[in-house]
Amino acid sequence: MGKDTLTIIDNRTGKSYEAPITDGTIRAMDLRQIKVNPDDFGIMSYDPGFKNTASTRSKITFIDGEKGILRYRGYPIEEIAENATYLEAAYLVMYGELPTREQYEQWVYDITHHTLVHENLRTFLDGFRYDAHPMGIFISSVAAMSTFYPEAKNIFDQESVELQTKRLIAKVPTIAAFAYRHSQGLRYSYPDNDLSYVGNFLNMMFKMTELKYKPNPVIERALEILWILHIDHEQNCSTTTMRAIGSAHADPYVAVAGAAAALSGPLHGGANERVLRMLKRIGSVENIPDYLKLVESGQERLMGFGHRVYKNYDPRARIIKNFAHEVFKVTGKNPLLDIAIELEQRALNEEYFIKRKLYPNVDFYSGIIYQAIGIPTSMFTVMFAIPRTVGWLAQWREMLQDPEQKIARPRQIYDGYSERHFVPMDQR
Ligand code: SDX
């Protein structure tokens, strides 16, 4: 094997250049030495959607898209989902190691005791229309929290970073549940510190007139696994947004709100909501061939399918599909599951999907379970944002500690007008 360098010959000048290869990459800045004359800006790379650009180094999540591998801090997602609690997985992603019993108990105590939101935030929530989309409520309420904790702007004060981290992890389920209760015209159900993080969310969502809400253990565990699967996924669109906002040294509340805004897009976290609407629209197994024809002709997208990185089965989708049956033993089977399973089978045998390596992603089956446990479709992306808040914060903290990171400010290829001069209006 030769040297770890790239030799580039610029055929415009006949000059050759050497660029070191490190971890399978070259530094884009090494291209700038390639010029046709001293005044030349030099070569840039052009990469719409960053399909082939590494924006950072990270130790948090590893994905092998070809093999369908996902690991949090080196641990296979399958082992974490099977053995860890949600807050245990969250601790691992945040701090890089599985917690000792003492660390875990302190972590759970700290988060449990930050679940309340300021009563003024409750008033803010009351101001939304009854039919406001819960994701819009979530995004704005998380951003509003930056006004309650101005000390969060001290992003290099580690004590403040720890406090804001715990506050955000603790409060996002409360905000999410309050948004749901608001949309249902129900009084807010406040946190119950006797319950687990996930059990408490179900309490804040579904407690009615009973004195003490008792979560169904099967549903509690199913939701815990779903949330573990959604914690982090390396440099996806919303995490990139979190890092970009954080790179300007904005506080973590507005950065999480911005990341959640990116997640709300139907091509990203908003897909789980669109999958349910798609399955309802297909309506029956008999209608699948016609719908696939619309997809293959480019008139429709098969929501919940395809992925920028996975060119194999998303391991998260496989886990979700496998435990769906456990949930339906308690909730009753969701008829949409049969359509989803048949749709997957048909699609995976169609040339259009095989050629493009399109497989089910995390959003394909998650919504079917959320619906079965009583979560309305409009809440599905909020259900994604709650656990992903942990990943966004872990990535944000890693970025702030990375000496190579600077404010995110890409370049462009300008192909607009060259210089021209102002024309008075009556001469246009
Ligand atoms: C998430 O990045 C992450 O890690 C995200 C995520 C996370 O945990 O953070 O995993 C969560 O966002 C999962 C993805 C949820 N989105 C959807 O399910 C929406 C449907 N999927 C797509 O729109 C699409 O697959 C993307 C957005 C997920 C990926 O898009 P890419 O990588 O930019 O690929 P592309 O749009 O260039 O598609 C390549 C080809 C195109 O066909 P051609 O132009 O080559 O003919 O595949 C086609 C696309 O039209 N294609 C689809 C398709 N996805 C891609 N055709 C039909 N249905 C689809 N779902």
Tab-separated table of C-alpha atoms and ligand atoms in Angstrom:
chain	number	residue	atom	x	y	z
A	1	MET	CA	0.000	0.000	0.000
A	2	GLY	CA	1.372	3.445	-0.977
A	3	LYS	CA	1.396	6.729	0.989
A	4	ASP	CA	-1.801	8.032	2.596
A	5	THR	CA	-1.995	10.936	0.184
A	6	LEU	CA	-4.009	12.006	-2.857
A	7	THR	CA	-2.040	13.347	-5.811
A	8	ILE	CA	-4.132	15.819	-7.776
A	9	ILE	CA	-3.061	17.020	-11.187
A	10	ASP	CA	-4.678	20.259	-12.330
A	11	ASN	CA	-4.875	19.796	-16.099
A	12	ARG	CA	-5.487	23.526	-16.505
A	13	THR	CA	-1.896	24.211	-15.392
A	14	GLY	CA	-0.214	20.783	-15.408
A	15	LYS	CA	0.654	21.344	-11.709
A	16	SER	CA	0.290	18.478	-9.241
A	17	TYR	CA	-0.642	18.704	-5.585
A	18	GLU	CA	-0.504	16.321	-2.616
A	19	ALA	CA	-3.380	16.121	-0.117
A	20	PRO	CA	-3.031	13.886	2.972
A	21	ILE	CA	-5.745	11.233	3.421
A	22	THR	CA	-6.874	10.999	7.079
A	23	ASP	CA	-9.621	8.627	8.212
A	24	GLY	CA	-10.768	8.202	4.628
A	25	THR	CA	-11.087	11.950	4.052
A	26	ILE	CA	-9.131	14.840	2.648
A	27	ARG	CA	-9.428	18.299	4.160
A	28	ALA	CA	-11.518	20.530	1.885
A	29	MET	CA	-9.160	23.382	2.739
A	30	ASP	CA	-6.310	21.436	1.082
A	31	LEU	CA	-8.107	22.022	-2.243
A	32	ARG	CA	-7.670	25.771	-1.916
A	33	GLN	CA	-3.970	25.487	-2.888
A	34	ILE	CA	-5.103	24.457	-6.388
A	35	LYS	CA	-5.070	27.730	-8.343
A	36	VAL	CA	-4.606	28.868	-11.936
A	37	ASN	CA	-2.923	32.120	-10.782
A	38	PRO	CA	-1.985	33.764	-7.458
A	39	ASP	CA	-5.222	35.805	-7.417
A	40	ASP	CA	-7.364	32.682	-7.824
A	41	PHE	CA	-9.487	31.820	-4.748
A	42	GLY	CA	-8.623	28.153	-5.239
A	43	ILE	CA	-10.750	25.025	-5.621
A	44	MET	CA	-13.760	24.387	-3.324
A	45	SER	CA	-15.813	21.190	-3.045
A	46	TYR	CA	-19.478	21.378	-4.091
A	47	ASP	CA	-21.797	19.044	-2.154
A	48	PRO	CA	-25.549	19.918	-2.085
A	49	GLY	CA	-27.188	18.187	0.901
A	50	PHE	CA	-23.694	17.260	2.193
A	51	LYS	CA	-24.039	13.777	0.639
A	52	ASN	CA	-20.297	13.221	0.804
A	53	THR	CA	-19.050	15.690	3.405
A	54	ALA	CA	-17.920	14.923	6.965
A	55	SER	CA	-18.685	18.030	9.038
A	56	THR	CA	-17.133	16.839	12.286
A	57	ARG	CA	-15.397	14.100	14.198
A	58	SER	CA	-17.674	12.374	16.725
A	59	LYS	CA	-17.456	9.556	19.289
A	60	ILE	CA	-21.190	9.273	19.939
A	61	THR	CA	-22.923	7.161	17.287
A	62	PHE	CA	-21.587	4.813	14.629
A	63	ILE	CA	-23.658	3.784	11.607
A	64	ASP	CA	-22.639	1.387	8.826
A	65	GLY	CA	-25.309	2.064	6.205
A	66	GLU	CA	-24.367	-0.861	3.945
A	67	LYS	CA	-24.475	-3.413	6.766
A	68	GLY	CA	-27.365	-1.830	8.697
A	69	ILE	CA	-25.285	-1.368	11.867
A	70	LEU	CA	-26.060	1.244	14.568
A	71	ARG	CA	-24.065	1.608	17.829
A	72	TYR	CA	-24.272	4.127	20.689
A	73	ARG	CA	-20.739	4.689	22.057
A	74	GLY	CA	-19.728	1.310	20.587
A	75	TYR	CA	-22.643	-0.701	22.016
A	76	PRO	CA	-24.942	-2.331	19.381
A	77	ILE	CA	-28.382	-0.721	19.412
A	78	GLU	CA	-29.977	-4.167	19.752
A	79	GLU	CA	-28.192	-4.765	23.091
A	80	ILE	CA	-29.010	-1.308	24.427
A	81	ALA	CA	-32.692	-1.599	23.440
A	82	GLU	CA	-32.950	-5.053	25.028
A	83	ASN	CA	-31.085	-4.393	28.291
A	84	ALA	CA	-31.092	-0.687	29.182
A	85	THR	CA	-33.642	1.686	30.615
A	86	TYR	CA	-34.217	4.885	28.697
A	87	LEU	CA	-32.312	7.084	31.148
A	88	GLU	CA	-29.476	4.531	31.248
A	89	ALA	CA	-29.176	4.771	27.450
A	90	ALA	CA	-29.436	8.561	27.674
A	91	TYR	CA	-26.583	8.632	30.221
A	92	LEU	CA	-24.448	6.448	27.928
A	93	VAL	CA	-25.010	8.710	24.907
A	94	MET	CA	-24.410	11.872	26.963
A	95	TYR	CA	-21.313	10.846	28.956
A	96	GLY	CA	-19.844	8.034	26.850
A	97	GLU	CA	-20.010	5.206	29.419
A	98	LEU	CA	-22.741	3.068	30.956
A	99	PRO	CA	-23.453	4.503	34.435
A	100	THR	CA	-22.565	2.778	37.698
A	101	ARG	CA	-25.515	2.201	40.012
A	102	GLU	CA	-24.596	5.347	41.996
A	103	GLN	CA	-24.234	7.494	38.845
A	104	TYR	CA	-27.505	6.153	37.481
A	105	GLU	CA	-29.475	6.820	40.661
A	106	GLN	CA	-28.165	10.415	40.834
A	107	TRP	CA	-28.969	10.956	37.144
A	108	VAL	CA	-32.526	9.655	37.584
A	109	TYR	CA	-32.999	11.743	40.754
A	110	ASP	CA	-31.758	14.937	39.064
A	111	ILE	CA	-33.939	14.502	35.998
A	112	THR	CA	-37.004	13.443	37.985
A	113	HIS	CA	-36.728	16.649	40.011
A	114	HIS	CA	-36.641	18.943	36.982
A	115	THR	CA	-39.830	17.754	35.258
A	116	LEU	CA	-41.984	20.725	36.312
A	117	VAL	CA	-42.163	23.754	33.999
A	118	HIS	CA	-42.551	27.373	35.147
A	119	GLU	CA	-46.234	28.241	35.558
A	120	ASN	CA	-45.778	31.177	33.134
A	121	LEU	CA	-44.886	28.588	30.478
A	122	ARG	CA	-48.212	26.939	31.181
A	123	THR	CA	-49.918	30.277	30.501
A	124	PHE	CA	-47.898	30.551	27.280
A	125	LEU	CA	-49.181	27.105	26.268
A	126	ASP	CA	-52.774	28.166	26.984
A	127	GLY	CA	-52.395	30.901	24.358
A	128	PHE	CA	-52.273	28.451	21.458
A	129	ARG	CA	-55.390	27.690	19.428
A	130	TYR	CA	-57.101	24.474	20.544
A	131	ASP	CA	-56.117	22.842	17.218
A	132	ALA	CA	-52.508	24.077	17.149
A	133	HIS	CA	-50.168	21.330	15.889
A	134	PRO	CA	-48.314	19.888	18.921
A	135	MET	CA	-44.985	20.155	17.100
A	136	GLY	CA	-45.489	23.907	16.676
A	137	ILE	CA	-46.290	24.152	20.388
A	138	PHE	CA	-43.236	22.027	21.252
A	139	ILE	CA	-40.802	24.086	19.150
A	140	SER	CA	-42.021	27.448	20.435
A	141	SER	CA	-42.246	26.337	24.074
A	142	VAL	CA	-38.713	24.933	24.087
A	143	ALA	CA	-37.461	28.204	22.575
A	144	ALA	CA	-39.477	30.152	25.170
A	145	MET	CA	-37.632	28.287	27.938
A	146	SER	CA	-34.481	30.201	26.978
A	147	THR	CA	-36.182	33.310	28.431
A	148	PHE	CA	-36.718	31.531	31.766
A	149	TYR	CA	-33.086	30.453	32.080
A	150	PRO	CA	-30.901	33.328	30.765
A	151	GLU	CA	-27.872	31.762	32.491
A	152	ALA	CA	-28.033	29.086	29.778
A	153	LYS	CA	-26.133	31.513	27.556
A	154	ASN	CA	-23.021	30.712	29.599
A	155	ILE	CA	-22.311	27.765	27.330
A	156	PHE	CA	-18.736	27.304	28.585
A	157	ASP	CA	-19.801	27.180	32.223
A	158	GLN	CA	-19.889	23.396	32.739
A	159	GLU	CA	-22.155	23.631	35.776
A	160	SER	CA	-24.715	25.566	33.709
A	161	VAL	CA	-24.361	23.123	30.783
A	162	GLU	CA	-25.094	20.203	33.139
A	163	LEU	CA	-28.113	21.997	34.640
A	164	GLN	CA	-29.593	22.970	31.257
A	165	THR	CA	-28.968	19.440	29.947
A	166	LYS	CA	-30.982	17.938	32.809
A	167	ARG	CA	-33.677	20.609	32.594
A	168	LEU	CA	-34.228	19.997	28.872
A	169	ILE	CA	-34.279	16.192	29.164
A	170	ALA	CA	-36.663	16.462	32.104
A	171	LYS	CA	-39.006	19.078	30.683
A	172	VAL	CA	-39.527	18.048	27.063
A	173	PRO	CA	-41.957	15.235	28.020
A	174	THR	CA	-43.884	17.702	30.203
A	175	ILE	CA	-44.151	20.227	27.372
A	176	ALA	CA	-45.130	17.464	24.940
A	177	ALA	CA	-47.829	16.093	27.236
A	178	PHE	CA	-49.147	19.577	28.033
A	179	ALA	CA	-49.366	20.293	24.292
A	180	TYR	CA	-51.440	17.135	23.862
A	181	ARG	CA	-53.716	17.922	26.839
A	182	HIS	CA	-54.215	21.451	25.498
A	183	SER	CA	-55.273	20.071	22.103
A	184	GLN	CA	-57.756	17.721	23.822
A	185	GLY	CA	-59.224	20.453	26.045
A	186	LEU	CA	-58.037	18.501	29.103
A	187	ARG	CA	-56.542	19.974	32.296
A	188	TYR	CA	-52.805	19.377	32.565
A	189	SER	CA	-51.708	16.247	34.395
A	190	TYR	CA	-48.635	17.168	36.426
A	191	PRO	CA	-45.494	15.014	36.824
A	192	ASP	CA	-45.611	12.118	39.294
A	193	ASN	CA	-42.141	11.557	40.733
A	194	ASP	CA	-43.012	7.998	41.802
A	195	LEU	CA	-43.102	6.900	38.160
A	196	SER	CA	-40.281	6.194	35.703
A	197	TYR	CA	-39.389	8.805	33.082
A	198	VAL	CA	-41.515	6.963	30.524
A	199	GLY	CA	-44.282	6.028	32.970
A	200	ASN	CA	-44.507	9.666	34.040
A	201	PHE	CA	-44.950	10.746	30.421
A	202	LEU	CA	-47.868	8.313	30.058
A	203	ASN	CA	-49.262	9.727	33.317
A	204	MET	CA	-49.040	13.317	32.025
A	205	MET	CA	-50.655	12.219	28.751
A	206	PHE	CA	-53.446	9.913	29.847
A	207	LYS	CA	-54.271	10.415	33.554
A	208	MET	CA	-57.962	11.217	33.861
A	209	THR	CA	-59.952	11.196	37.116
A	210	GLU	CA	-58.078	8.415	38.919
A	211	LEU	CA	-56.105	9.518	41.971
A	212	LYS	CA	-52.885	7.889	40.773
A	213	TYR	CA	-52.117	6.846	37.207
A	214	LYS	CA	-50.749	3.311	36.775
A	215	PRO	CA	-48.955	2.796	33.441
A	216	ASN	CA	-49.387	-0.548	31.701
A	217	PRO	CA	-45.913	-2.173	31.988
A	218	VAL	CA	-45.990	-3.588	28.450
A	219	ILE	CA	-46.817	-0.184	26.954
A	220	GLU	CA	-44.313	1.551	29.258
A	221	ARG	CA	-41.527	-0.808	28.105
A	222	ALA	CA	-42.529	-0.538	24.429
A	223	LEU	CA	-42.384	3.246	24.578
A	224	GLU	CA	-39.053	3.041	26.431
A	225	ILE	CA	-37.577	0.908	23.644
A	226	LEU	CA	-38.986	3.233	20.972
A	227	TRP	CA	-37.391	6.197	22.703
A	228	ILE	CA	-34.054	4.401	23.141
A	229	LEU	CA	-34.024	3.756	19.378
A	230	HIS	CA	-34.610	7.446	18.648
A	231	ILE	CA	-31.985	8.993	20.956
A	232	ASP	CA	-29.273	9.695	18.390
A	233	HIS	CA	-28.337	9.023	14.790
A	234	GLU	CA	-25.041	10.813	14.066
A	235	GLN	CA	-25.129	13.872	11.745
A	236	ASN	CA	-28.761	13.761	10.540
A	237	CYS	CA	-30.528	16.918	9.414
A	238	SER	CA	-31.778	18.027	12.836
A	239	THR	CA	-28.494	17.237	14.583
A	240	THR	CA	-26.631	19.204	11.925
A	241	THR	CA	-29.037	22.062	12.634
A	242	MET	CA	-28.354	21.752	16.372
A	243	ARG	CA	-24.624	21.917	15.735
A	244	ALA	CA	-24.960	24.851	13.314
A	245	ILE	CA	-27.026	26.927	15.760
A	246	GLY	CA	-24.735	25.886	18.612
A	247	SER	CA	-21.653	26.844	16.579
A	248	ALA	CA	-22.821	30.478	16.794
A	249	HIS	CA	-22.756	30.037	20.614
A	250	ALA	CA	-26.536	30.396	20.967
A	251	ASP	CA	-28.023	28.838	24.116
A	252	PRO	CA	-29.118	25.161	24.138
A	253	TYR	CA	-32.850	25.956	24.381
A	254	VAL	CA	-33.041	27.876	21.087
A	255	ALA	CA	-30.658	25.338	19.520
A	256	VAL	CA	-32.936	22.425	20.516
A	257	ALA	CA	-35.941	24.393	19.231
A	258	GLY	CA	-34.180	24.890	15.892
A	259	ALA	CA	-33.241	21.223	15.714
A	260	ALA	CA	-36.855	20.280	16.456
A	261	ALA	CA	-37.962	22.596	13.653
A	262	ALA	CA	-35.722	20.676	11.242
A	263	LEU	CA	-37.032	17.364	12.601
A	264	SER	CA	-40.610	18.460	11.868
A	265	GLY	CA	-39.993	18.246	8.121
A	266	PRO	CA	-41.798	15.339	6.382
A	267	LEU	CA	-38.535	14.070	4.884
A	268	HIS	CA	-37.080	13.745	8.406
A	269	GLY	CA	-38.887	13.196	11.688
A	270	GLY	CA	-42.203	14.254	10.233
A	271	ALA	CA	-42.248	11.037	8.199
A	272	ASN	CA	-43.767	8.884	10.967
A	273	GLU	CA	-46.923	11.018	10.869
A	274	ARG	CA	-46.983	10.787	7.053
A	275	VAL	CA	-46.608	6.986	7.148
A	276	LEU	CA	-49.844	6.631	9.121
A	277	ARG	CA	-51.672	8.986	6.787
A	278	MET	CA	-50.291	7.005	3.824
A	279	LEU	CA	-51.368	3.634	5.292
A	280	LYS	CA	-54.847	5.005	6.040
A	281	ARG	CA	-55.047	6.356	2.491
A	282	ILE	CA	-54.031	2.978	1.002
A	283	GLY	CA	-56.796	1.537	3.162
A	284	SER	CA	-56.430	-2.140	2.284
A	285	VAL	CA	-53.901	-4.726	1.086
A	286	GLU	CA	-55.712	-4.854	-2.276
A	287	ASN	CA	-54.847	-1.190	-2.967
A	288	ILE	CA	-51.084	-1.657	-2.465
A	289	PRO	CA	-50.178	-2.411	-6.139
A	290	ASP	CA	-51.869	0.789	-7.351
A	291	TYR	CA	-50.117	2.879	-4.704
A	292	LEU	CA	-46.731	1.381	-5.567
A	293	LYS	CA	-47.353	2.338	-9.201
A	294	LEU	CA	-47.852	5.972	-8.080
A	295	VAL	CA	-44.582	5.770	-6.138
A	296	GLU	CA	-42.629	4.243	-9.002
A	297	SER	CA	-43.969	6.866	-11.387
A	298	GLY	CA	-42.684	9.562	-9.020
A	299	GLN	CA	-46.169	10.856	-8.100
A	300	GLU	CA	-45.882	9.652	-4.488
A	301	ARG	CA	-43.150	8.851	-1.968
A	302	LEU	CA	-43.280	5.661	0.069
A	303	MET	CA	-43.047	7.403	3.442
A	304	GLY	CA	-40.979	5.521	6.021
A	305	PHE	CA	-38.813	4.054	3.260
A	306	GLY	CA	-35.333	5.074	2.135
A	307	HIS	CA	-32.458	6.653	3.977
A	308	ARG	CA	-29.451	8.822	3.212
A	309	VAL	CA	-27.115	6.431	5.063
A	310	TYR	CA	-28.844	3.056	5.352
A	311	LYS	CA	-28.737	1.158	2.062
A	312	ASN	CA	-29.889	-1.858	4.024
A	313	TYR	CA	-32.648	-2.494	6.549
A	314	ASP	CA	-32.638	0.199	9.277
A	315	PRO	CA	-31.868	-1.883	12.411
A	316	ARG	CA	-34.293	0.288	14.370
A	317	ALA	CA	-37.164	-0.613	12.029
A	318	ARG	CA	-36.397	-4.303	12.523
A	319	ILE	CA	-36.482	-3.993	16.326
A	320	ILE	CA	-39.741	-2.002	16.270
A	321	LYS	CA	-41.407	-4.460	13.892
A	322	ASN	CA	-40.379	-7.392	16.087
A	323	PHE	CA	-41.869	-6.053	19.343
A	324	ALA	CA	-45.020	-4.586	17.751
A	325	HIS	CA	-46.809	-7.888	18.350
A	326	GLU	CA	-46.104	-7.655	22.107
A	327	VAL	CA	-47.863	-4.293	22.214
A	328	PHE	CA	-50.846	-5.510	20.208
A	329	LYS	CA	-51.388	-8.337	22.723
A	330	VAL	CA	-52.310	-5.559	25.162
A	331	THR	CA	-53.829	-2.917	22.893
A	332	GLY	CA	-55.446	-5.103	20.293
A	333	LYS	CA	-53.961	-5.426	16.819
A	334	ASN	CA	-53.658	-2.309	14.707
A	335	PRO	CA	-55.180	-3.259	11.307
A	336	LEU	CA	-52.725	-0.917	9.612
A	337	LEU	CA	-49.931	-3.325	10.570
A	338	ASP	CA	-51.109	-5.874	7.998
A	339	ILE	CA	-51.053	-3.217	5.295
A	340	ALA	CA	-47.561	-2.074	6.402
A	341	ILE	CA	-46.156	-5.627	6.410
A	342	GLU	CA	-47.640	-6.414	2.985
A	343	LEU	CA	-46.479	-3.045	1.634
A	344	GLU	CA	-42.938	-3.753	2.843
A	345	GLN	CA	-42.950	-7.240	1.323
A	346	ARG	CA	-44.206	-5.985	-2.052
A	347	ALA	CA	-41.874	-2.961	-2.140
A	348	LEU	CA	-38.782	-5.008	-1.272
A	349	ASN	CA	-39.476	-7.181	-4.318
A	350	GLU	CA	-39.960	-4.279	-6.723
A	351	GLU	CA	-37.042	-3.343	-9.022
A	352	TYR	CA	-37.617	0.378	-8.292
A	353	PHE	CA	-36.791	-0.115	-4.596
A	354	ILE	CA	-34.143	-2.796	-5.088
A	355	LYS	CA	-32.207	-0.663	-7.571
A	356	ARG	CA	-32.277	2.356	-5.234
A	357	LYS	CA	-31.603	0.269	-2.094
A	358	LEU	CA	-34.732	1.603	-0.406
A	359	TYR	CA	-35.664	-0.201	2.823
A	360	PRO	CA	-37.982	0.591	5.740
A	361	ASN	CA	-36.498	3.194	8.068
A	362	VAL	CA	-37.219	3.947	11.719
A	363	ASP	CA	-40.413	5.818	10.822
A	364	PHE	CA	-42.113	2.989	8.943
A	365	TYR	CA	-43.404	1.024	11.935
A	366	SER	CA	-43.069	3.442	14.858
A	367	GLY	CA	-46.311	5.291	14.114
A	368	ILE	CA	-48.343	2.064	14.101
A	369	ILE	CA	-47.276	1.414	17.698
A	370	TYR	CA	-47.764	5.020	18.797
A	371	GLN	CA	-51.297	4.872	17.398
A	372	ALA	CA	-51.988	1.536	19.120
A	373	ILE	CA	-51.008	2.996	22.529
A	374	GLY	CA	-53.319	5.952	22.000
A	375	ILE	CA	-50.936	8.630	20.771
A	376	PRO	CA	-52.657	10.787	18.101
A	377	THR	CA	-50.923	11.051	14.707
A	378	SER	CA	-50.245	14.764	15.204
A	379	MET	CA	-48.087	13.856	18.239
A	380	PHE	CA	-45.827	11.381	16.408
A	381	THR	CA	-43.024	13.788	15.581
A	382	VAL	CA	-43.138	15.180	19.117
A	383	MET	CA	-42.587	11.567	20.248
A	384	PHE	CA	-39.446	11.578	18.095
A	385	ALA	CA	-38.265	14.968	19.403
A	386	ILE	CA	-38.406	13.921	23.081
A	387	PRO	CA	-35.653	11.262	22.910
A	388	ARG	CA	-33.734	13.029	20.156
A	389	THR	CA	-33.294	15.956	22.562
A	390	VAL	CA	-30.736	13.715	24.317
A	391	GLY	CA	-28.816	13.158	21.061
A	392	TRP	CA	-28.956	16.824	20.112
A	393	LEU	CA	-27.562	17.826	23.526
A	394	ALA	CA	-24.812	15.187	23.436
A	395	GLN	CA	-23.746	16.330	19.957
A	396	TRP	CA	-23.922	20.003	21.007
A	397	ARG	CA	-21.724	19.373	24.051
A	398	GLU	CA	-19.235	17.406	21.926
A	399	MET	CA	-19.073	20.253	19.407
A	400	LEU	CA	-18.363	22.860	22.107
A	401	GLN	CA	-15.439	20.740	23.345
A	402	ASP	CA	-14.008	20.221	19.822
A	403	PRO	CA	-11.069	22.597	19.224
A	404	GLU	CA	-11.504	22.264	15.451
A	405	GLN	CA	-15.097	23.504	15.427
A	406	LYS	CA	-15.877	27.051	14.265
A	407	ILE	CA	-19.072	28.868	13.377
A	408	ALA	CA	-20.827	26.976	10.571
A	409	ARG	CA	-20.521	29.128	7.471
A	410	PRO	CA	-20.387	27.232	4.128
A	411	ARG	CA	-19.373	28.889	0.827
A	412	GLN	CA	-21.388	28.927	-2.428
A	413	ILE	CA	-21.101	28.888	-6.180
A	414	TYR	CA	-22.436	32.285	-7.239
A	415	ASP	CA	-24.187	32.078	-10.583
A	416	GLY	CA	-26.307	35.220	-10.387
A	417	TYR	CA	-25.831	38.544	-12.276
A	418	SER	CA	-22.393	40.129	-12.482
A	419	GLU	CA	-22.258	43.798	-11.431
A	420	ARG	CA	-25.067	45.989	-12.737
A	421	HIS	CA	-26.354	49.444	-11.761
A	422	PHE	CA	-29.563	50.754	-10.190
A	423	VAL	CA	-32.301	51.924	-12.617
A	424	PRO	CA	-34.826	54.530	-11.378
A	425	MET	CA	-38.340	53.121	-11.191
A	426	ASP	CA	-39.839	55.254	-14.031
A	427	GLN	CA	-37.108	53.955	-16.362
A	428	ARG	CA	-37.762	50.203	-15.728
B	1	SDX	C1	-35.227	10.008	9.347
B	1	SDX	O1	-30.538	11.103	8.475
B	1	SDX	C2	-30.996	10.377	9.475
B	1	SDX	O2	-30.317	9.650	10.120
B	1	SDX	C3	-32.490	10.542	9.674
B	1	SDX	C4	-33.138	9.613	10.704
B	1	SDX	C5	-32.683	9.924	12.109
B	1	SDX	O3	-32.754	9.038	12.948
B	1	SDX	O4	-32.343	11.112	12.370
B	1	SDX	O5	-32.863	8.274	10.385
B	1	SDX	C6	-34.669	9.821	10.715
B	1	SDX	O6	-35.305	11.123	8.892
B	1	SDX	C7	-35.601	8.795	8.568
B	1	SDX	C8	-36.099	9.150	7.116
B	1	SDX	C9	-37.599	9.517	7.221
B	1	SDX	N1	-38.049	10.071	5.937
B	1	SDX	C10	-38.887	9.356	5.150
B	1	SDX	O7	-39.240	8.210	5.380
B	1	SDX	C11	-39.365	10.133	3.919
B	1	SDX	C12	-39.264	9.243	2.686
B	1	SDX	N2	-37.830	9.028	2.380
B	1	SDX	C13	-37.202	9.941	1.510
B	1	SDX	O8	-37.774	11.102	1.157
B	1	SDX	C14	-35.695	9.735	1.321
B	1	SDX	O9	-35.451	8.400	1.275
B	1	SDX	C15	-34.794	10.397	2.352
B	1	SDX	C16	-35.115	11.850	2.516
B	1	SDX	C17	-34.920	9.721	3.661
B	1	SDX	C18	-33.352	10.255	1.864
B	1	SDX	O10	-33.242	11.025	0.720
B	1	SDX	P1	-31.855	11.103	-0.094
B	1	SDX	O11	-30.777	10.356	0.586
B	1	SDX	O12	-31.606	12.520	-0.450
B	1	SDX	O13	-32.184	10.255	-1.378
B	1	SDX	P2	-32.891	10.821	-2.657
B	1	SDX	O14	-34.084	11.660	-2.269
B	1	SDX	O15	-31.832	11.418	-3.512
B	1	SDX	O16	-33.440	9.466	-3.288
B	1	SDX	C19	-32.629	8.671	-4.117
B	1	SDX	C20	-33.610	8.033	-5.108
B	1	SDX	C21	-34.488	9.062	-5.840
B	1	SDX	O17	-34.894	8.447	-7.055
B	1	SDX	P3	-34.159	8.909	-8.443
B	1	SDX	O18	-34.186	10.435	-8.494
B	1	SDX	O19	-32.759	8.348	-8.324
B	1	SDX	O20	-34.989	8.255	-9.538
B	1	SDX	O21	-34.547	7.210	-4.382
B	1	SDX	C22	-35.845	7.744	-4.529
B	1	SDX	C23	-35.705	9.179	-4.974
B	1	SDX	O22	-36.846	9.599	-5.719
B	1	SDX	N3	-36.474	7.665	-3.201
B	1	SDX	C24	-37.734	7.325	-2.982
B	1	SDX	C25	-37.883	7.327	-1.605
B	1	SDX	N4	-36.731	7.682	-1.024
B	1	SDX	C26	-35.858	7.898	-2.028
B	1	SDX	N5	-38.737	7.015	-3.858
B	1	SDX	C27	-39.924	6.700	-3.261
B	1	SDX	N6	-40.149	6.667	-1.929
B	1	SDX	C28	-39.148	6.982	-1.084
B	1	SDX	N7	-39.379	6.958	0.235
